[in-house]
Amino acid sequence: MSSYSQDDILTLHPAPLTHAPTSTIATALLFGSITFATATLAARLWLAGLWSWRDGGRPFWPSSSYQTQPLDETSLPSIYNLLHHSSVFGFILLYSYICENHPPYPHEEKAMYDRDEFLFCIIIVVLLAGGRSWRCHCVGVAKDGTQQTNRMSKGTVSDLTTGHRKKRGDGINVNEDYTTGAMTAAVAPLPSADNDVLNRHQTEEWKGWMQFTFLLYHYIHATEVYNGIRVLITCYLWLTGFGHFSFFYKTKDYSLPRVLQMLWRLNFLVVFLCLTHGNSYILYYICPLHTFFFLIVYALMYVGKDKNYNKWWIRFKIGVLALMIYSLWDIDWGFFEAIHRLFLGEEPTAGAPFGTLWEWYFRSYLDHWSALLGMVFALNAPIVSLFYRKLEARSVGRQWIGKLSVLAGMMYAFVLWVHGPFMMEKEAYNETNPYFGFIPLILYVYVRNLTPTFRSHSMELLQEIGKTTLETYLMQHHVWLTSNSKTVLVFIPRFPRLNMLVVTFCYVKICRKLHNLTSVLRNVLLPHDRNACVRCLTSMSLVICGFYLTAFILDRIHVISLSAVGIVSVICGGLLYQAVMDSTWSEYHNAVKKAREDEDDDEDTSFADKSDVSYYTAGDLTKESIIAKLCPPIIGVMFLFVLGSIWNEIAFAGASSVGALPPQCAEFVNDGSWIPVDTCNESSRGMAYRNHHVASFGTCSLHGASFIWAWKEQPARTHCRFGLRGKAKLKRLLIRRHVLFIGDSMTRNLYHASLRAMGVREAGAYDATIPKHTDLNEVMWDTTPVNFKWAPLAVDQLNSLRGVNNIALNGGDIPDLIVMGGGAWDRLHVYATDEDRQSHAATLRDLAHEMLKSQELGMPVVWTVPTTINSQALNTEEKRDHMREEDMEAMRAVYSLNGILASSSFVIDGTAFTSSRVSESFDGVHYPHEVYDAGAQILFQALDWLLPENTDDIVTAPNAGKMSNPTFGFIILTLVAIGLVSFDGFLGFSYLASFFVKGVKPCDLYDDASPESAPSEQQTLVLKRNLGLIKTRQPSPFKASRRTHNESVDDEIAALLR
């Protein structure tokens, strides 16, 4: 047994970072150095009088003007901008690390899925978004004659035409210009970027509600809707192809800075999460997927880019790409494995239990057609837009006949999909998703753009969610959920809904901040200048590698600690601080001096109108005191010391990440109780109705008719996070191992309970045809023998264990775990005389010796203390004379006195889980099955420290190419060909309208919608300027820019996660 005292247990914790991966140490060193330099520089500015406020003015730092400007190594404000935002980014990474590894309370399992709750949350958000944030992004006319978007207006769409409509004799609407009276073509007016098909507002809204559904699916473990979630991921990849293709097609910007900026946007946060938490890149599989398909789109558009506006050249390239995808994923020729085996392996890792090769194949296979179908739609998007407008130029009746005919065709395909692939089980559906998942997607796109009102309105609440889809996806792994999205972060224990509210608030705020930080740091470090981009990225890579090498050396010489990290951070941060001072301080001093002189010369300007420097400066730089020069490093050290102390206290006082329970938890694992549960509440009745079609319950009691076993709450710093061990968990612990139970009927019941937990539901079922006093054998998962040896008396147990030890000494097959128990039969049959008692004691001492010997031979031995006896229910006179509870209590003391408990690797206290339910012992000795289930769960908790890590759990990765389907792949190839040749983004469905409305065939609309000419240089210049791609001049370090910075390019075109 464990000999830890309560005080010992609370101090058996490694210091922070002691067992952290090398990458985690490197990240701590990097941001520790940056934080020290930032704090020191801020202190220097404050002590020099450059940080003070004057008459309600602004502080030294003109941050807003520098967030969109490239880094200037000679400008103090520019460098401080970089250091400041990098420090904030480092604090967020630290927060995620603490939430994952040192949370205030142990992580909890996800809530049990309730369909009612899931749908309730979805509907509430949609109603809130639709009722309170349904906004029109209509096009108005500004005073200067330019079009402007009124995003905040509410109500119906105003008339977007310049005139009014008249109807010709053939029923086709035409537009009459008020000024000339001329009749225009039979088509609705040209849309703006804000009310066209799949405009930016609409795609962000789409991403928003998908992301909310995706996150809720993860939080409440809604496995029932897995197939629907797979469709949402298909939509994300479809939008990736659509968005990036649209950008390159419209801007012709194939420059290296553009590529690096998008790669930064997709991978900046995930790279640092991998470094901070020591995770593999494939764990965050959305990022490699979007990165991969972005590069595919870029390569497609770059090759032969000068002919991209030729009618057939671009379609030919997409066709070739479709054939390559078909050959790689849909035909098992071994191409995929041959290409990817060069840099992907089969070794299991976090997020890839079968290795990264299979995981990448599996993830990419599920959506290998999605991005290409998005590209086909993007290519035909102008024709789709014209198709809608052509229909809307007709009479109302003719217009809706055409639209509903297309809708009917799509609905027919949708119904077939719902009753076919969508109803399949998870594994079977996965094999069909690449080929049929686009059906609900194009139906949604068609319906969402069905009318001008739909196209010009969107839900702003969902748009806001959609803007941060990348951050919310990544950070859910660590600051909303934990353990890589497998458990729930807890700030308010035992109040799951309040906890969800608080954690979600922090999570959303952090994600929005990260979105801003990613954009700011990208603007600073990746300007539109090619050489500057390469130089900054190279410098970043070298710095990260340098800190990684430092962390590796510290690890090799075994000096990893929070103190060591702090010392190295002070040294490196000090060097960084001094380098900044040497390169910028004198220039900044001269600039301030000159600005002051100019300010003094401006006698006609009031104080409020003077140069911005007057708001930032208050001291004389030529008269800096020695305190102003020497104190900043001291303040920086103090700041790091306080930060490290807080981290250290959180680590010692908080819980730990989910992992194997430490051995000291043996002191607490038997400390639990049976809790009455009301199973007749509203939630239970609702689930029963939905799942079992029952109308009402008939056996409810006021205070609960059922009981569950629960462990008492322990201090978070014990790191004892007990929980239910189900079939999947037990399989990971016991695969290819041998478990042997030796003992009487109490031990046999524990054996049956263990089998039930492993998945044998009928184990222990009452069957009078089976002999009770016999050995039992079961093999789990074809690899794990679980045996029971009938040995009711101590002498039988001694002989059985001695036989196992002899086999071990002779090199035979031995069990990995032995579970023993007894005492009741000895008390009943061989404990009547003093001689019996002496003999029994001697047998127990021999048994204790054999138990120690088994442990020396590598076989942990668990002892089960006899359960509580219900004396009144004993069914024979002999038992009532010799086996009452007071007799058994004395027998338990005898076993302890003779060393049985001390010789055990672990002790299961049978009385702990039976004493409060003694009245349910129907024969005085045995209990209902669920009681023994609690004992089995106590045993399973102890497996974490009893059994070494299961290195035998070697799984064979499936063959990459296993899921290929040439037939279904050929169907998609055909649909792609139809979309390309017929010029229809809806893959041929639009032609259904031509049966009822003339002049709307997509092939006839190409010349009007997609002229064979690239955008002019002037058009491209205007578009790039609007998207923030034109390099602007660096502002003065003393005069804040009055312009609000443009949003990031990927936000402007909604290319990210599209």
Tab-separated table of C-alpha atoms in Angstrom, residues 172-452:
chain	number	residue	atom	x	y	z
A	172	ILE	CA	-40.191	40.731	-69.808
A	173	ASN	CA	-39.313	43.583	-67.482
A	174	VAL	CA	-37.117	46.330	-68.853
A	175	ASN	CA	-35.610	49.365	-67.171
A	176	GLU	CA	-36.407	52.913	-68.241
A	177	ASP	CA	-33.816	55.564	-67.455
A	178	TYR	CA	-35.413	58.679	-65.997
A	179	THR	CA	-33.046	61.022	-67.797
A	180	THR	CA	-33.223	59.562	-71.308
A	181	GLY	CA	-36.301	57.400	-71.321
A	182	ALA	CA	-34.311	54.666	-73.063
A	183	MET	CA	-35.150	51.031	-72.531
A	184	THR	CA	-32.247	48.923	-71.170
A	185	ALA	CA	-31.601	45.201	-71.499
A	186	ALA	CA	-33.903	42.608	-69.944
A	187	VAL	CA	-31.778	42.043	-66.878
A	188	ALA	CA	-31.800	43.331	-63.318
A	189	PRO	CA	-29.223	46.021	-62.457
A	190	LEU	CA	-25.587	45.120	-61.885
A	191	PRO	CA	-24.977	44.147	-58.275
A	192	SER	CA	-22.321	45.632	-56.027
A	193	ALA	CA	-19.775	43.606	-54.093
A	194	ASP	CA	-22.122	43.795	-51.109
A	195	ASN	CA	-25.233	42.292	-52.684
A	196	ASP	CA	-23.849	39.923	-55.293
A	197	VAL	CA	-24.000	36.141	-55.068
A	198	LEU	CA	-21.927	34.879	-52.128
A	199	ASN	CA	-20.817	38.352	-51.127
A	200	ARG	CA	-18.442	38.820	-48.236
A	201	HIS	CA	-21.161	39.472	-45.651
A	202	GLN	CA	-22.951	36.314	-46.678
A	203	THR	CA	-19.893	34.055	-46.571
A	204	GLU	CA	-18.905	35.365	-43.144
A	205	GLU	CA	-22.442	34.722	-41.919
A	206	TRP	CA	-22.247	31.222	-43.392
A	207	LYS	CA	-18.965	30.540	-41.629
A	208	GLY	CA	-20.432	31.990	-38.443
A	209	TRP	CA	-23.384	29.661	-38.055
A	210	MET	CA	-21.320	26.689	-39.195
A	211	GLN	CA	-18.632	27.502	-36.647
A	212	PHE	CA	-21.148	27.868	-33.838
A	213	THR	CA	-22.664	24.491	-34.707
A	214	PHE	CA	-19.234	22.911	-34.991
A	215	LEU	CA	-18.127	24.225	-31.588
A	216	LEU	CA	-21.362	23.197	-29.891
A	217	TYR	CA	-20.987	19.725	-31.404
A	218	HIS	CA	-17.586	19.440	-29.756
A	219	TYR	CA	-18.624	20.896	-26.413
A	220	ILE	CA	-21.564	18.596	-25.724
A	221	HIS	CA	-20.166	15.626	-27.636
A	222	ALA	CA	-23.070	15.471	-30.072
A	223	THR	CA	-21.883	12.390	-31.939
A	224	GLU	CA	-25.409	11.885	-33.272
A	225	VAL	CA	-24.932	14.767	-35.728
A	226	TYR	CA	-21.473	13.701	-36.923
A	227	ASN	CA	-22.568	13.314	-40.540
A	228	GLY	CA	-23.947	16.842	-40.575
A	229	ILE	CA	-20.729	18.215	-39.102
A	230	ARG	CA	-18.775	16.518	-41.867
A	231	VAL	CA	-20.883	18.453	-44.366
A	232	LEU	CA	-19.977	21.701	-42.605
A	233	ILE	CA	-16.267	20.911	-42.938
A	234	THR	CA	-16.895	20.212	-46.612
A	235	CYS	CA	-18.397	23.700	-46.862
A	236	TYR	CA	-15.296	25.228	-45.260
A	237	LEU	CA	-13.031	23.593	-47.838
A	238	TRP	CA	-15.401	24.538	-50.646
A	239	LEU	CA	-15.193	28.158	-49.509
A	240	THR	CA	-11.398	27.886	-49.494
A	241	GLY	CA	-11.390	27.010	-53.172
A	242	PHE	CA	-14.020	29.628	-53.955
A	243	GLY	CA	-12.389	32.472	-52.034
A	244	HIS	CA	-8.795	32.054	-53.128
A	245	PHE	CA	-9.718	31.423	-56.763
A	246	SER	CA	-11.869	34.570	-56.748
A	247	PHE	CA	-9.039	36.630	-55.299
A	248	PHE	CA	-6.409	35.540	-57.790
A	249	TYR	CA	-8.852	35.823	-60.694
A	250	LYS	CA	-9.809	39.399	-59.768
A	251	THR	CA	-6.481	40.849	-58.618
A	252	LYS	CA	-3.838	38.938	-60.630
A	253	ASP	CA	-1.684	39.207	-57.510
A	254	TYR	CA	0.599	36.157	-57.519
A	255	SER	CA	3.418	37.858	-55.652
A	256	LEU	CA	5.476	36.133	-52.987
A	257	PRO	CA	4.339	38.585	-50.269
A	258	ARG	CA	0.709	37.678	-50.984
A	259	VAL	CA	1.466	33.965	-50.614
A	260	LEU	CA	3.494	34.473	-47.456
A	261	GLN	CA	0.799	36.692	-45.947
A	262	MET	CA	-1.870	34.052	-46.482
A	263	LEU	CA	0.365	31.283	-45.167
A	264	TRP	CA	1.028	33.481	-42.132
A	265	ARG	CA	-2.691	33.973	-41.600
A	266	LEU	CA	-3.354	30.255	-41.779
A	267	ASN	CA	-0.372	29.019	-39.794
A	268	PHE	CA	1.018	31.708	-37.476
A	269	LEU	CA	-1.151	30.807	-34.493
A	270	VAL	CA	-1.081	27.063	-35.047
A	271	VAL	CA	2.723	26.972	-35.250
A	272	PHE	CA	3.064	28.638	-31.871
A	273	LEU	CA	0.363	26.409	-30.385
A	274	CYS	CA	2.334	23.386	-31.568
A	275	LEU	CA	5.488	24.804	-29.976
A	276	THR	CA	3.747	25.798	-26.741
A	277	HIS	CA	1.947	22.518	-26.151
A	278	GLY	CA	4.334	20.143	-27.884
A	279	ASN	CA	1.621	18.970	-30.266
A	280	SER	CA	1.905	17.781	-33.825
A	281	TYR	CA	0.713	19.919	-36.727
A	282	ILE	CA	-1.759	17.278	-37.863
A	283	LEU	CA	-3.679	17.563	-34.581
A	284	TYR	CA	-5.074	20.881	-35.818
A	285	TYR	CA	-5.957	19.271	-39.139
A	286	ILE	CA	-8.053	22.170	-40.441
A	287	CYS	CA	-4.907	24.277	-40.848
A	288	PRO	CA	-2.921	21.819	-42.975
A	289	LEU	CA	-6.037	21.201	-45.063
A	290	HIS	CA	-6.613	24.874	-45.812
A	291	THR	CA	-2.905	25.461	-46.365
A	292	PHE	CA	-2.675	22.568	-48.787
A	293	PHE	CA	-5.676	23.605	-50.849
A	294	PHE	CA	-4.595	27.248	-50.851
A	295	LEU	CA	-1.308	26.175	-52.395
A	296	ILE	CA	-3.208	24.018	-54.891
A	297	VAL	CA	-5.302	27.020	-55.943
A	298	TYR	CA	-2.213	29.220	-56.149
A	299	ALA	CA	-0.327	26.716	-58.293
A	300	LEU	CA	-3.313	26.304	-60.613
A	301	MET	CA	-3.725	30.039	-61.111
A	302	TYR	CA	0.006	30.763	-61.376
A	303	VAL	CA	0.737	28.260	-64.152
A	304	GLY	CA	-0.081	30.016	-67.417
A	305	LYS	CA	-1.463	33.023	-65.518
A	306	ASP	CA	-1.284	35.263	-68.589
A	307	LYS	CA	-3.978	33.155	-70.271
A	308	ASN	CA	-6.265	32.764	-67.262
A	309	TYR	CA	-8.923	34.907	-68.939
A	310	ASN	CA	-9.073	32.760	-72.010
A	311	LYS	CA	-12.433	31.016	-72.169
A	312	TRP	CA	-11.104	27.483	-72.296
A	313	TRP	CA	-7.557	27.686	-70.899
A	314	ILE	CA	-8.648	28.127	-67.289
A	315	ARG	CA	-11.219	25.362	-67.702
A	316	PHE	CA	-8.600	23.103	-69.176
A	317	LYS	CA	-6.342	23.674	-66.156
A	318	ILE	CA	-9.149	22.867	-63.724
A	319	GLY	CA	-9.915	19.732	-65.723
A	320	VAL	CA	-6.293	18.595	-65.500
A	321	LEU	CA	-6.321	19.234	-61.757
A	322	ALA	CA	-9.508	17.165	-61.469
A	323	LEU	CA	-7.794	14.246	-63.219
A	324	MET	CA	-4.830	14.540	-60.851
A	325	ILE	CA	-7.136	14.479	-57.812
A	326	TYR	CA	-8.956	11.481	-59.239
A	327	SER	CA	-5.682	9.612	-59.756
A	328	LEU	CA	-4.345	10.481	-56.318
A	329	TRP	CA	-7.364	9.774	-54.104
A	330	ASP	CA	-9.943	7.802	-56.079
A	331	ILE	CA	-7.743	5.112	-57.597
A	332	ASP	CA	-5.528	3.092	-55.298
A	333	TRP	CA	-2.433	3.081	-57.474
A	334	GLY	CA	-0.152	3.819	-54.529
A	335	PHE	CA	0.618	7.338	-55.730
A	336	PHE	CA	-0.596	8.975	-52.537
A	337	GLU	CA	1.488	6.784	-50.253
A	338	ALA	CA	4.578	6.980	-52.447
A	339	ILE	CA	4.494	10.778	-52.475
A	340	HIS	CA	3.672	11.381	-48.827
A	341	ARG	CA	5.730	8.646	-47.211
A	342	LEU	CA	8.788	10.784	-47.875
A	343	PHE	CA	7.803	13.176	-45.075
A	344	LEU	CA	4.975	11.453	-43.171
A	345	GLY	CA	5.295	8.403	-40.950
A	346	GLU	CA	3.272	5.681	-39.247
A	347	GLU	CA	4.364	6.315	-35.680
A	348	PRO	CA	1.354	7.184	-33.474
A	349	THR	CA	1.266	10.744	-32.188
A	350	ALA	CA	-1.219	13.162	-30.657
A	351	GLY	CA	-4.072	13.559	-33.116
A	352	ALA	CA	-2.810	10.700	-35.289
A	353	PRO	CA	-3.189	7.315	-33.542
A	354	PHE	CA	-2.334	5.498	-36.788
A	355	GLY	CA	0.479	7.828	-37.730
A	356	THR	CA	0.571	11.053	-39.677
A	357	LEU	CA	0.518	9.320	-43.073
A	358	TRP	CA	-2.848	7.695	-42.495
A	359	GLU	CA	-4.258	10.732	-40.659
A	360	TRP	CA	-3.376	13.040	-43.537
A	361	TYR	CA	-4.784	10.594	-46.063
A	362	PHE	CA	-7.996	10.229	-44.049
A	363	ARG	CA	-8.495	13.976	-43.498
A	364	SER	CA	-7.651	14.974	-47.064
A	365	TYR	CA	-9.709	12.139	-48.554
A	366	LEU	CA	-12.873	13.274	-46.773
A	367	ASP	CA	-12.863	16.550	-48.724
A	368	HIS	CA	-10.516	16.033	-51.637
A	369	TRP	CA	-13.094	17.311	-54.151
A	370	SER	CA	-14.480	20.183	-52.070
A	371	ALA	CA	-11.987	22.932	-52.925
A	372	LEU	CA	-12.059	22.086	-56.633
A	373	LEU	CA	-15.864	22.297	-56.705
A	374	GLY	CA	-15.556	25.687	-55.020
A	375	MET	CA	-13.172	26.774	-57.760
A	376	VAL	CA	-15.648	25.677	-60.428
A	377	PHE	CA	-18.333	27.773	-58.780
A	378	ALA	CA	-15.988	30.777	-58.475
A	379	LEU	CA	-15.134	30.546	-62.163
A	380	ASN	CA	-18.823	30.530	-63.060
A	381	ALA	CA	-19.916	32.974	-60.331
A	382	PRO	CA	-20.435	35.931	-62.738
A	383	ILE	CA	-22.670	33.703	-64.848
A	384	VAL	CA	-24.587	32.567	-61.748
A	385	SER	CA	-25.090	36.209	-60.791
A	386	LEU	CA	-26.323	37.059	-64.273
A	387	PHE	CA	-28.580	33.987	-64.218
A	388	TYR	CA	-30.339	35.283	-61.097
A	389	ARG	CA	-30.637	38.780	-62.541
A	390	LYS	CA	-31.978	37.513	-65.861
A	391	LEU	CA	-34.708	35.631	-64.026
A	392	GLU	CA	-35.491	38.609	-61.816
A	393	ALA	CA	-35.975	40.797	-64.887
A	394	ARG	CA	-38.949	38.639	-65.889
A	395	SER	CA	-42.432	38.890	-64.552
A	396	VAL	CA	-42.963	37.609	-61.054
A	397	GLY	CA	-44.711	34.471	-62.216
A	398	ARG	CA	-42.148	33.597	-64.870
A	399	GLN	CA	-39.312	34.424	-62.491
A	400	TRP	CA	-40.527	32.042	-59.799
A	401	ILE	CA	-41.364	29.256	-62.217
A	402	GLY	CA	-37.733	29.313	-63.322
A	403	LYS	CA	-36.344	29.533	-59.810
A	404	LEU	CA	-38.601	26.847	-58.388
A	405	SER	CA	-37.809	24.446	-61.218
A	406	VAL	CA	-34.122	24.600	-60.293
A	407	LEU	CA	-35.014	24.295	-56.618
A	408	ALA	CA	-37.151	21.231	-57.311
A	409	GLY	CA	-34.253	19.473	-59.019
A	410	MET	CA	-31.899	20.283	-56.147
A	411	MET	CA	-34.464	19.215	-53.555
A	412	TYR	CA	-34.908	15.887	-55.318
A	413	ALA	CA	-31.152	15.249	-55.146
A	414	PHE	CA	-31.147	16.421	-51.516
A	415	VAL	CA	-33.926	14.020	-50.514
A	416	LEU	CA	-32.084	11.132	-52.172
A	417	TRP	CA	-28.939	12.103	-50.258
A	418	VAL	CA	-30.787	12.349	-46.929
A	419	HIS	CA	-32.398	8.936	-47.328
A	420	GLY	CA	-29.203	7.429	-48.687
A	421	PRO	CA	-25.673	8.362	-47.601
A	422	PHE	CA	-26.684	10.752	-44.812
A	423	MET	CA	-28.395	7.990	-42.824
A	424	MET	CA	-25.352	5.723	-42.885
A	425	GLU	CA	-23.227	5.010	-39.836
A	426	LYS	CA	-20.157	7.167	-39.259
A	427	GLU	CA	-17.577	4.907	-40.901
A	428	ALA	CA	-19.725	4.184	-43.944
A	429	TYR	CA	-20.692	7.814	-44.361
A	430	ASN	CA	-17.063	8.936	-44.331
A	431	GLU	CA	-16.462	6.978	-47.504
A	432	THR	CA	-19.307	8.791	-49.296
A	433	ASN	CA	-18.806	12.347	-48.043
A	434	PRO	CA	-16.283	13.436	-50.725
A	435	TYR	CA	-18.744	12.463	-53.437
A	436	PHE	CA	-22.134	13.524	-52.073
A	437	GLY	CA	-21.405	16.134	-49.402
A	438	PHE	CA	-21.674	18.927	-52.010
A	439	ILE	CA	-25.417	18.283	-52.511
A	440	PRO	CA	-26.687	20.129	-49.397
A	441	LEU	CA	-23.967	22.727	-50.018
A	442	ILE	CA	-25.150	23.861	-53.440
A	443	LEU	CA	-28.752	23.726	-52.240
A	444	TYR	CA	-27.866	26.133	-49.436
A	445	VAL	CA	-25.989	28.473	-51.799
A	446	TYR	CA	-28.904	28.482	-54.225
A	447	VAL	CA	-31.574	29.160	-51.609
A	448	ARG	CA	-29.463	31.709	-49.699
A	449	ASN	CA	-29.157	33.764	-52.898
A	450	LEU	CA	-32.626	33.119	-54.243
A	451	THR	CA	-33.894	36.708	-54.000
A	452	PRO	CA	-32.319	40.196	-53.958
